[in-house]
XYZ file of N, CA, C and O in Angstrom:
760
model
N -17.075 -17.152 -7.201
C -16.858 -17.768 -8.491
C -17.539 -16.966 -9.593
O -17.013 -16.827 -10.672
N -18.738 -16.434 -9.308
C -19.496 -15.690 -10.297
C -18.708 -14.495 -10.829
O -18.780 -14.179 -12.009
N -17.911 -13.840 -9.972
C -17.143 -12.671 -10.398
C -16.145 -13.029 -11.501
O -15.842 -12.224 -12.363
N -15.616 -14.249 -11.496
C -14.657 -14.661 -12.516
C -15.340 -14.944 -13.856
O -14.733 -14.801 -14.903
N -16.612 -15.346 -13.826
C -17.322 -15.680 -15.059
C -17.780 -14.454 -15.834
O -17.819 -14.474 -17.050
N -18.135 -13.395 -15.121
C -18.762 -12.261 -15.780
C -17.923 -10.993 -15.826
O -18.327 -10.024 -16.415
N -16.775 -10.999 -15.211
C -15.958 -9.790 -15.195
C -14.681 -9.991 -15.998
O -13.978 -10.977 -15.828
N -14.429 -9.056 -16.865
C -13.220 -9.066 -17.680
C -12.003 -8.878 -16.780
O -12.026 -8.106 -15.835
N -10.939 -9.586 -17.089
C -9.711 -9.454 -16.319
C -8.552 -9.290 -17.298
O -8.669 -9.645 -18.475
N -7.445 -8.784 -16.796
C -6.287 -8.573 -17.662
C -5.234 -9.667 -17.503
O -4.217 -9.629 -18.180
N -5.487 -10.595 -16.580
C -4.593 -11.746 -16.432
C -5.437 -13.021 -16.437
O -6.660 -12.976 -16.260
N -4.785 -14.132 -16.632
C -5.509 -15.408 -16.693
C -6.067 -15.779 -15.316
O -5.612 -15.295 -14.278
N -7.050 -16.647 -15.322
C -7.692 -17.091 -14.097
C -6.744 -17.787 -13.138
O -6.857 -17.641 -11.921
N -5.791 -18.541 -13.681
C -4.822 -19.236 -12.836
C -4.004 -18.226 -12.029
O -3.818 -18.398 -10.820
N -3.519 -17.197 -12.688
C -2.724 -16.167 -11.989
C -3.582 -15.378 -11.004
O -3.155 -15.115 -9.878
N -4.792 -15.022 -11.415
C -5.668 -14.254 -10.517
C -5.987 -15.073 -9.271
O -6.060 -14.541 -8.168
N -6.150 -16.355 -9.437
C -6.472 -17.224 -8.310
C -5.337 -17.257 -7.277
O -5.573 -17.540 -6.105
N -4.123 -16.921 -7.692
C -2.981 -16.939 -6.782
C -2.955 -15.720 -5.844
O -2.230 -15.717 -4.866
N -3.733 -14.689 -6.167
C -3.872 -13.540 -5.268
C -4.784 -13.983 -4.120
O -5.938 -14.314 -4.341
N -4.269 -13.967 -2.904
C -5.061 -14.406 -1.758
C -5.767 -13.194 -1.156
O -5.130 -12.304 -0.586
N -7.091 -13.170 -1.314
C -7.878 -12.046 -0.799
C -7.772 -11.965 0.716
O -7.659 -12.970 1.401
N -7.828 -10.743 1.198
C -7.806 -10.488 2.638
C -9.131 -9.815 2.991
O -9.446 -8.762 2.457
N -9.877 -10.419 3.849
C -11.191 -9.883 4.224
C -11.221 -9.393 5.658
O -12.191 -9.585 6.359
N -10.165 -8.758 6.072
C -10.068 -8.309 7.455
C -9.565 -6.872 7.509
O -8.757 -6.457 6.694
N -10.048 -6.138 8.492
C -9.563 -4.780 8.753
C -8.782 -4.848 10.062
O -9.250 -5.418 11.045
N -7.596 -4.260 10.081
C -6.713 -4.304 11.243
C -6.702 -2.944 11.923
O -6.757 -1.912 11.251
N -6.601 -2.941 13.236
C -6.434 -1.705 13.981
C -5.116 -1.810 14.724
O -4.877 -2.764 15.452
N -4.270 -0.794 14.498
C -2.946 -0.793 15.092
C -2.589 0.623 15.522
O -2.471 1.519 14.677
N -2.498 0.834 16.828
C -2.110 2.139 17.391
C -2.877 3.305 16.763
O -2.299 4.226 16.200
N -4.175 3.265 16.837
C -5.035 4.337 16.328
C -4.958 4.490 14.810
O -5.151 5.577 14.275
N -4.667 3.409 14.134
C -4.608 3.380 12.673
C -5.429 2.187 12.199
O -5.215 1.060 12.648
N -6.397 2.433 11.346
C -7.222 1.374 10.788
C -6.647 1.035 9.413
O -6.493 1.910 8.567
N -6.327 -0.245 9.208
C -5.674 -0.682 7.966
C -6.552 -1.691 7.237
O -6.862 -2.761 7.764
N -6.923 -1.336 6.007
C -7.686 -2.216 5.120
C -6.688 -2.816 4.129
O -5.942 -2.074 3.486
N -6.695 -4.120 3.994
C -5.771 -4.773 3.066
C -6.563 -5.565 2.033
O -7.508 -6.279 2.374
N -6.171 -5.434 0.768
C -6.853 -6.165 -0.295
C -6.402 -7.623 -0.373
O -7.194 -8.510 -0.638
N -5.092 -7.848 -0.157
C -4.545 -9.200 -0.308
C -3.590 -9.528 0.838
O -3.092 -8.652 1.520
N -3.303 -10.808 0.956
C -2.266 -11.269 1.868
C -0.937 -11.248 1.124
O -0.879 -11.515 -0.075
N 0.114 -10.933 1.837
C 1.457 -10.926 1.269
C 2.034 -12.329 1.423
O 2.169 -12.833 2.529
N 2.348 -12.953 0.304
C 2.921 -14.297 0.301
C 4.036 -14.339 -0.740
O 4.410 -13.295 -1.302
N 4.570 -15.497 -1.004
C 5.671 -15.625 -1.966
C 5.286 -15.127 -3.355
O 6.083 -14.491 -4.040
N 4.063 -15.421 -3.782
C 3.604 -14.979 -5.099
C 3.560 -13.457 -5.173
O 4.081 -12.857 -6.116
N 2.949 -12.821 -4.162
C 2.855 -11.354 -4.145
C 4.247 -10.736 -4.070
O 4.534 -9.750 -4.749
N 5.115 -11.324 -3.258
C 6.480 -10.820 -3.131
C 7.207 -10.862 -4.478
O 7.827 -9.881 -4.883
N 7.112 -11.972 -5.177
C 7.819 -12.087 -6.460
C 7.225 -11.154 -7.518
O 7.945 -10.572 -8.326
N 5.910 -10.986 -7.491
C 5.263 -10.088 -8.447
C 5.656 -8.633 -8.197
O 5.982 -7.895 -9.139
N 5.649 -8.232 -6.923
C 6.059 -6.862 -6.593
C 7.532 -6.631 -6.906
O 7.905 -5.556 -7.386
N 8.361 -7.626 -6.670
C 9.785 -7.495 -6.981
C 10.000 -7.338 -8.486
O 10.760 -6.470 -8.926
N 9.318 -8.155 -9.257
C 9.433 -8.056 -10.717
C 8.969 -6.684 -11.212
O 9.589 -6.081 -12.083
N 7.879 -6.203 -10.635
C 7.336 -4.896 -11.009
C 8.260 -3.757 -10.599
O 8.634 -2.921 -11.424
N 8.668 -3.729 -9.333
C 9.443 -2.605 -8.810
C 10.917 -2.669 -9.171
O 11.464 -1.723 -9.751
N 11.565 -3.743 -8.820
C 13.015 -3.826 -9.037
C 13.363 -4.265 -10.459
O 14.390 -3.877 -10.989
N 12.478 -5.063 -11.056
C 12.693 -5.478 -12.440
C 12.164 -4.460 -13.439
O 12.300 -4.632 -14.643
N 11.519 -3.413 -12.905
C 10.972 -2.319 -13.716
C 10.001 -2.815 -14.791
O 9.950 -2.304 -15.902
N 9.228 -3.816 -14.444
C 8.252 -4.403 -15.354
C 6.927 -3.657 -15.188
O 5.990 -4.146 -14.572
N 6.845 -2.449 -15.754
C 5.682 -1.580 -15.554
C 4.404 -2.157 -16.167
O 3.315 -1.722 -15.810
N 4.542 -3.135 -17.042
C 3.352 -3.777 -17.612
C 2.529 -4.470 -16.537
O 1.331 -4.706 -16.721
N 3.123 -4.773 -15.397
C 2.409 -5.422 -14.294
C 1.585 -4.450 -13.451
O 0.778 -4.884 -12.624
N 1.760 -3.173 -13.621
C 1.143 -2.175 -12.736
C -0.361 -2.371 -12.556
O -0.867 -2.340 -11.429
N -1.098 -2.591 -13.629
C -2.553 -2.697 -13.546
C -3.027 -4.006 -12.915
O -4.156 -4.103 -12.445
N -2.184 -5.009 -12.895
C -2.559 -6.330 -12.379
C -2.993 -6.260 -10.915
O -3.950 -6.910 -10.514
N -2.310 -5.463 -10.121
C -2.515 -5.461 -8.673
C -3.908 -5.011 -8.245
O -4.522 -5.638 -7.387
N -4.405 -3.920 -8.779
C -5.703 -3.392 -8.343
C -6.790 -3.486 -9.415
O -7.843 -2.868 -9.279
N -6.559 -4.240 -10.456
C -7.526 -4.320 -11.549
C -8.916 -4.711 -11.044
O -9.912 -4.107 -11.409
N -8.979 -5.709 -10.194
C -10.274 -6.186 -9.686
C -10.885 -5.213 -8.665
O -12.076 -5.297 -8.398
N -10.088 -4.319 -8.098
C -10.586 -3.377 -7.094
C -10.742 -1.958 -7.638
O -11.080 -1.050 -6.885
N -10.486 -1.740 -8.903
C -10.449 -0.371 -9.417
C -11.762 0.377 -9.223
O -11.772 1.555 -8.869
N -12.890 -0.282 -9.398
C -14.185 0.378 -9.196
C -14.418 0.645 -7.710
O -14.924 1.696 -7.331
N -14.039 -0.315 -6.880
C -14.168 -0.147 -5.433
C -13.295 1.011 -4.958
O -13.699 1.776 -4.079
N -12.107 1.148 -5.537
C -11.199 2.244 -5.171
C -11.834 3.595 -5.464
O -11.694 4.530 -4.676
N -12.531 3.710 -6.574
C -13.211 4.971 -6.909
C -14.245 5.289 -5.830
O -14.341 6.431 -5.377
N -14.992 4.282 -5.397
C -15.981 4.500 -4.336
C -15.321 4.878 -3.020
O -15.767 5.798 -2.339
N -14.256 4.174 -2.654
C -13.555 4.440 -1.393
C -13.000 5.854 -1.362
O -13.123 6.572 -0.382
N -12.380 6.266 -2.469
C -11.674 7.550 -2.505
C -12.502 8.672 -3.136
O -11.956 9.716 -3.461
N -13.793 8.469 -3.278
C -14.647 9.475 -3.924
C -14.498 10.854 -3.273
O -14.385 11.863 -3.950
N -14.493 10.918 -1.967
C -14.390 12.188 -1.244
C -13.033 12.364 -0.564
O -12.881 13.229 0.295
N -12.071 11.532 -0.922
C -10.773 11.540 -0.253
C -9.627 11.533 -1.254
O -9.758 10.986 -2.350
N -8.526 12.111 -0.841
C -7.296 11.979 -1.610
C -6.605 10.696 -1.177
O -6.753 10.258 -0.036
N -5.854 10.131 -2.079
C -5.087 8.925 -1.795
C -3.646 9.367 -1.533
O -2.901 9.691 -2.458
N -3.271 9.432 -0.259
C -1.934 9.880 0.122
C -0.993 8.677 0.068
O -1.142 7.730 0.835
N -0.050 8.733 -0.862
C 0.857 7.606 -1.054
C 2.114 7.743 -0.202
O 2.563 8.844 0.102
N 2.649 6.600 0.178
C 3.876 6.574 0.967
C 5.058 6.872 0.043
O 5.023 6.576 -1.147
N 6.105 7.488 0.595
C 7.206 7.962 -0.249
C 8.206 6.877 -0.630
O 8.339 5.855 0.036
N 8.889 7.142 -1.723
C 10.082 6.388 -2.114
C 11.236 7.374 -2.084
O 11.030 8.583 -2.264
N 12.429 6.875 -1.893
C 13.586 7.774 -1.870
C 13.868 8.301 -3.284
O 13.466 7.691 -4.287
N 14.554 9.413 -3.340
C 14.931 10.010 -4.619
C 15.750 9.021 -5.454
O 15.551 8.893 -6.655
N 16.626 8.273 -4.784
C 17.463 7.281 -5.477
C 16.607 6.181 -6.111
O 16.851 5.777 -7.245
N 15.600 5.704 -5.377
C 14.709 4.667 -5.908
C 13.895 5.189 -7.081
O 13.720 4.503 -8.086
N 13.379 6.394 -6.947
C 12.580 6.978 -8.029
C 13.414 7.150 -9.291
O 12.956 6.851 -10.400
N 14.631 7.635 -9.123
C 15.510 7.818 -10.283
C 15.930 6.482 -10.877
O 15.982 6.328 -12.098
N 16.235 5.507 -10.027
C 16.649 4.190 -10.499
C 15.553 3.463 -11.256
O 15.792 2.855 -12.296
N 14.331 3.524 -10.734
C 13.195 2.853 -11.385
C 12.665 3.643 -12.560
O 12.181 3.080 -13.521
N 12.682 4.953 -12.394
C 12.093 5.799 -13.431
C 10.594 6.022 -13.231
O 9.934 6.616 -14.072
N 10.048 5.546 -12.131
C 8.626 5.736 -11.835
C 8.390 5.530 -10.340
O 9.200 4.918 -9.658
N 7.258 6.072 -9.873
C 6.826 5.834 -8.493
C 5.872 4.651 -8.553
O 4.806 4.728 -9.176
N 6.242 3.560 -7.916
C 5.479 2.316 -8.015
C 4.025 2.461 -7.571
O 3.130 1.869 -8.176
N 3.758 3.253 -6.548
C 2.381 3.394 -6.068
C 1.522 4.186 -7.044
O 0.342 3.875 -7.231
N 2.094 5.181 -7.684
C 1.349 5.933 -8.695
C 0.975 5.025 -9.861
O -0.132 5.104 -10.389
N 1.892 4.169 -10.250
C 1.620 3.227 -11.351
C 0.536 2.230 -10.956
O -0.361 1.933 -11.743
N 0.620 1.694 -9.738
C -0.380 0.732 -9.274
C -1.769 1.374 -9.225
O -2.765 0.759 -9.597
N -1.847 2.613 -8.783
C -3.128 3.301 -8.629
C -3.687 3.868 -9.933
O -4.851 4.236 -9.982
N -2.895 3.922 -10.981
C -3.319 4.552 -12.233
C -4.600 3.934 -12.798
O -5.463 4.656 -13.313
N -4.762 2.632 -12.709
C -5.953 1.984 -13.276
C -7.224 2.358 -12.528
O -8.318 2.271 -13.070
N -7.101 2.793 -11.285
C -8.283 3.125 -10.494
C -8.702 4.585 -10.652
O -9.791 4.957 -10.232
N -7.832 5.400 -11.202
C -8.123 6.818 -11.472
C -8.547 7.607 -10.225
O -9.411 8.473 -10.291
N -7.934 7.298 -9.078
C -8.210 8.059 -7.864
C -7.280 9.274 -7.809
O -6.230 9.299 -8.458
N -7.665 10.248 -7.021
C -6.843 11.450 -6.864
C -5.679 11.143 -5.923
O -5.881 10.821 -4.755
N -4.479 11.257 -6.452
C -3.275 10.911 -5.692
C -2.640 12.165 -5.112
O -2.506 13.173 -5.788
N -2.236 12.057 -3.851
C -1.522 13.138 -3.181
C -0.143 12.609 -2.774
O -0.038 11.715 -1.948
N 0.889 13.145 -3.390
C 2.270 12.738 -3.129
C 2.928 13.809 -2.263
O 3.709 14.621 -2.737
N 2.595 13.819 -0.970
C 2.999 14.916 -0.088
C 4.155 14.579 0.851
O 4.548 15.407 1.656
N 4.704 13.363 0.727
C 5.818 12.972 1.592
C 7.126 12.916 0.822
O 7.148 12.649 -0.377
N 8.197 13.142 1.560
C 9.545 13.046 1.013
C 10.337 12.117 1.924
O 10.218 12.207 3.151
N 11.112 11.239 1.320
C 12.077 10.440 2.082
C 13.410 11.143 1.925
O 13.898 11.327 0.818
N 14.006 11.547 3.035
C 15.230 12.337 2.982
C 16.460 11.513 2.638
O 17.491 12.062 2.264
N 16.354 10.181 2.790
C 17.454 9.316 2.361
C 16.900 7.948 2.012
O 15.769 7.616 2.351
N 17.706 7.173 1.323
C 17.301 5.841 0.898
C 17.301 4.915 2.113
O 18.336 4.488 2.578
N 16.125 4.641 2.635
C 15.959 3.831 3.834
C 14.915 2.776 3.520
O 13.728 3.076 3.432
N 15.332 1.574 3.288
C 14.421 0.501 2.915
C 13.990 -0.265 4.157
O 14.798 -0.912 4.798
N 12.709 -0.180 4.460
C 12.158 -0.811 5.655
C 12.407 -2.320 5.681
O 12.739 -2.877 6.719
N 12.231 -2.990 4.555
C 12.333 -4.445 4.543
C 13.736 -4.949 4.869
O 13.917 -6.105 5.219
N 14.728 -4.074 4.767
C 16.097 -4.474 5.087
C 16.465 -4.208 6.551
O 17.567 -4.524 6.980
N 15.535 -3.635 7.307
C 15.798 -3.272 8.696
C 15.325 -4.364 9.649
O 14.342 -5.049 9.387
N 16.025 -4.488 10.761
C 15.576 -5.378 11.829
C 14.322 -4.771 12.446
O 14.099 -3.563 12.361
N 13.539 -5.598 13.080
C 12.269 -5.145 13.659
C 12.450 -3.936 14.574
O 11.681 -2.973 14.505
N 13.485 -3.948 15.421
C 13.677 -2.849 16.366
C 14.151 -1.557 15.685
O 14.040 -0.480 16.258
N 14.658 -1.645 14.455
C 15.123 -0.451 13.735
C 14.071 0.140 12.803
O 14.276 1.219 12.262
N 12.957 -0.550 12.615
C 11.951 -0.086 11.660
C 11.289 1.232 12.082
O 10.808 1.970 11.237
N 11.295 1.507 13.374
C 10.690 2.760 13.837
C 11.482 3.982 13.416
O 10.988 5.098 13.475
N 12.705 3.785 12.963
C 13.535 4.910 12.534
C 13.042 5.571 11.259
O 13.562 6.600 10.849
N 12.026 4.990 10.619
C 11.447 5.589 9.423
C 10.962 7.007 9.722
O 10.978 7.876 8.857
N 10.577 7.268 10.984
C 10.129 8.612 11.381
C 11.201 9.662 11.086
O 10.890 10.795 10.746
N 12.460 9.284 11.212
C 13.540 10.256 11.026
C 13.871 10.536 9.562
O 14.595 11.481 9.278
N 13.350 9.741 8.638
C 13.672 9.974 7.219
C 12.463 10.405 6.395
O 12.572 10.622 5.203
N 11.298 10.539 7.035
C 10.091 11.001 6.331
C 9.766 12.430 6.714
O 9.812 12.789 7.883
N 9.431 13.229 5.711
C 9.003 14.610 5.934
C 7.755 14.883 5.123
O 7.551 14.294 4.065
N 6.953 15.796 5.619
C 5.749 16.231 4.923
C 6.091 17.484 4.130
O 6.559 18.462 4.699
N 5.898 17.455 2.815
C 6.218 18.635 2.002
C 5.039 19.604 1.919
O 5.226 20.798 1.741
N 3.820 19.095 2.031
C 2.622 19.935 2.104
C 1.502 19.091 2.690
O 1.559 17.865 2.673
N 0.477 19.755 3.213
C -0.646 19.040 3.818
C -1.708 18.791 2.746
O -1.985 19.683 1.940
N -2.312 17.597 2.701
C -3.355 17.328 1.706
C -4.463 18.363 1.762
O -4.834 18.833 2.833
N -5.002 18.688 0.604
C -6.019 19.730 0.497
C -7.403 19.312 0.953
O -8.285 20.146 1.085
N -7.628 18.021 1.149
C -8.934 17.565 1.622
C -8.750 16.270 2.400
O -7.631 15.832 2.628
N -9.855 15.660 2.808
C -9.777 14.412 3.558
C -8.977 13.382 2.766
O -8.950 13.412 1.534
N -8.364 12.470 3.473
C -7.457 11.527 2.816
C -7.479 10.169 3.491
O -7.920 10.027 4.635
N -7.004 9.194 2.760
C -6.635 7.884 3.282
C -5.203 7.650 2.844
O -4.785 8.112 1.781
N -4.465 6.925 3.651
C -3.092 6.566 3.294
C -3.116 5.338 2.390
O -4.043 4.536 2.454
N -2.070 5.190 1.560
C -1.978 4.013 0.696
C -0.528 3.555 0.592
O 0.374 4.370 0.406
N -0.328 2.234 0.681
C 0.994 1.636 0.499
C 0.819 0.272 -0.151
O -0.299 -0.256 -0.197
N 1.922 -0.291 -0.628
C 1.818 -1.593 -1.281
C 1.839 -2.743 -0.281
O 1.066 -3.687 -0.391
N 2.722 -2.690 0.715
C 2.834 -3.755 1.706
C 2.967 -3.130 3.090
O 3.728 -2.193 3.267
N 2.225 -3.657 4.043
C 2.420 -3.254 5.436
C 3.020 -4.454 6.160
O 2.455 -5.538 6.148
N 4.217 -4.245 6.727
C 4.929 -5.317 7.424
C 4.956 -5.059 8.925
O 4.520 -5.878 9.717
N 5.471 -3.901 9.316
C 5.515 -3.551 10.738
C 4.482 -2.473 11.067
O 4.126 -2.290 12.220
N 4.040 -1.742 10.072
C 3.112 -0.637 10.274
C 3.799 0.685 10.538
O 3.151 1.732 10.612
N 5.120 0.693 10.627
C 5.842 1.915 11.009
C 5.808 3.015 9.952
O 5.747 4.191 10.306
N 5.832 2.669 8.686
C 5.749 3.704 7.653
C 4.393 4.393 7.724
O 4.305 5.629 7.702
N 3.342 3.611 7.823
C 1.996 4.191 7.924
C 1.838 5.009 9.208
O 1.232 6.076 9.200
N 2.396 4.517 10.317
C 2.331 5.272 11.574
C 3.088 6.588 11.480
O 2.631 7.617 11.996
N 4.246 6.567 10.814
C 5.016 7.811 10.643
C 4.222 8.807 9.813
O 4.156 9.999 10.142
N 3.609 8.330 8.747
C 2.788 9.205 7.904
C 1.606 9.753 8.691
O 1.311 10.953 8.638
N 0.944 8.882 9.441
C -0.212 9.312 10.231
C 0.180 10.358 11.261
O -0.536 11.340 11.467
N 1.326 10.177 11.908
C 1.739 11.145 12.929
C 2.070 12.499 12.311
O 1.843 13.533 12.927
N 2.581 12.520 11.092
C 2.870 13.787 10.421
C 1.590 14.486 9.955
O 1.560 15.706 9.840
N 0.543 13.712 9.706
C -0.700 14.276 9.182
C -1.783 14.478 10.237
O -2.748 15.189 9.996
N -1.643 13.863 11.372
C -2.693 13.875 12.388
C -2.808 15.245 13.039
O -1.841 15.777 13.548
N -4.004 15.790 13.014
C -4.264 17.064 13.679
C -4.596 16.836 15.152
O -4.243 17.606 16.005
N -5.314 15.766 15.428
C -5.706 15.409 16.794
C -5.412 13.933 16.951
O -4.693 13.352 16.169
N -5.990 13.334 17.946
C -5.827 11.889 18.140
C -6.899 11.111 17.383
O -7.368 10.079 17.833
N -7.285 11.617 16.227
C -8.314 10.959 15.436
C -7.775 9.669 14.804
O -6.578 9.505 14.634
N -8.675 8.793 14.454
C -8.315 7.550 13.780
C -8.053 7.867 12.311
O -8.864 8.510 11.654
N -6.913 7.459 11.835
C -6.582 7.617 10.424
C -6.689 6.244 9.781
O -6.340 5.235 10.387
N -7.181 6.217 8.543
C -7.344 4.948 7.848
C -6.337 4.829 6.717
O -5.970 5.810 6.078
N -5.931 3.591 6.494
C -4.996 3.290 5.414
C -5.531 2.117 4.610
O -6.209 1.234 5.142
N -5.213 2.140 3.335
C -5.494 1.017 2.440
C -4.155 0.528 1.925
O -3.294 1.337 1.559
N -3.989 -0.780 1.932
C -2.740 -1.361 1.441
C -3.062 -2.478 0.463
O -4.094 -3.146 0.578
N -2.170 -2.627 -0.489
C -2.332 -3.705 -1.443
C -2.278 -5.049 -0.729
O -3.118 -5.914 -0.935
N -1.282 -5.211 0.176
C -1.130 -6.504 0.843
C -0.637 -6.343 2.279
O 0.052 -5.392 2.607
N -1.005 -7.319 3.076
C -0.639 -7.323 4.490
C 0.284 -8.514 4.751
O -0.021 -9.646 4.398
N 1.428 -8.207 5.328
C 2.433 -9.222 5.639
C 1.993 -10.005 6.881
O 1.406 -9.430 7.801
N 2.276 -11.308 6.953
C 1.917 -12.089 8.146
C 2.481 -11.509 9.443
O 1.861 -11.637 10.504
N 3.625 -10.850 9.379
C 4.219 -10.237 10.566
C 3.302 -9.154 11.139
O 3.144 -9.036 12.352
N 2.675 -8.353 10.264
C 1.763 -7.313 10.716
C 0.503 -7.937 11.325
O -0.001 -7.457 12.348
N 0.014 -8.989 10.730
C -1.157 -9.697 11.265
C -0.843 -10.178 12.682
O -1.656 -10.010 13.597
N 0.335 -10.734 12.873
C 0.757 -11.223 14.183
C 0.845 -10.081 15.204
O 0.393 -10.214 16.337
N 1.408 -8.956 14.776
C 1.503 -7.785 15.659
C 0.109 -7.340 16.108
O -0.125 -7.079 17.289
N -0.821 -7.262 15.162
C -2.183 -6.827 15.485
C -2.900 -7.828 16.377
O -3.640 -7.446 17.279
N -2.687 -9.098 16.136
C -3.329 -10.135 16.936
C -2.844 -10.132 18.387
O -3.576 -10.525 19.282
N -1.609 -9.672 18.613
C -1.055 -9.642 19.967
C -1.536 -8.440 20.783
O -1.325 -8.399 21.985
N -2.124 -7.465 20.135
C -2.586 -6.273 20.851
C -3.743 -6.588 21.777
O -4.593 -7.331 21.529
């Protein structure tokens, strides 16, 4: 409660209260995933308005409360963002992850390419692993990195990125804006 009294925010308290904090770190197939929030109807509608509605004014809302923490997390690391297809980038006119991360001023590494428009959320669970076939690495990050995405649902996008970047069987870490209940269930079953 004290954080709401003494810290400036860019949205009202009622709206901020609707962001459900996530205080858990998930491990999935040699990938450690840190999530700031839970993915629920509110987060889904906000991300849809931002991304598909092209409401770029919402960009800072997502990580505003974590912007200082993000600087600490990424102080010695690049923030490797997950790719969007060329069609999505042209249609929106911006890369949603770059906009979300702008308020935190972390070093962004955009080293992945999606070779075709392949939307994970429209795929059945058994088809989500096909993301490996549409992601390519255009260059290797110049220093240590963490992966970053807006929503983790199945974990396949992050796993594809990790497999393209992994030099050995080391643990790679990812930070995500929100974690979908489906991913929580997958991790709990391991």
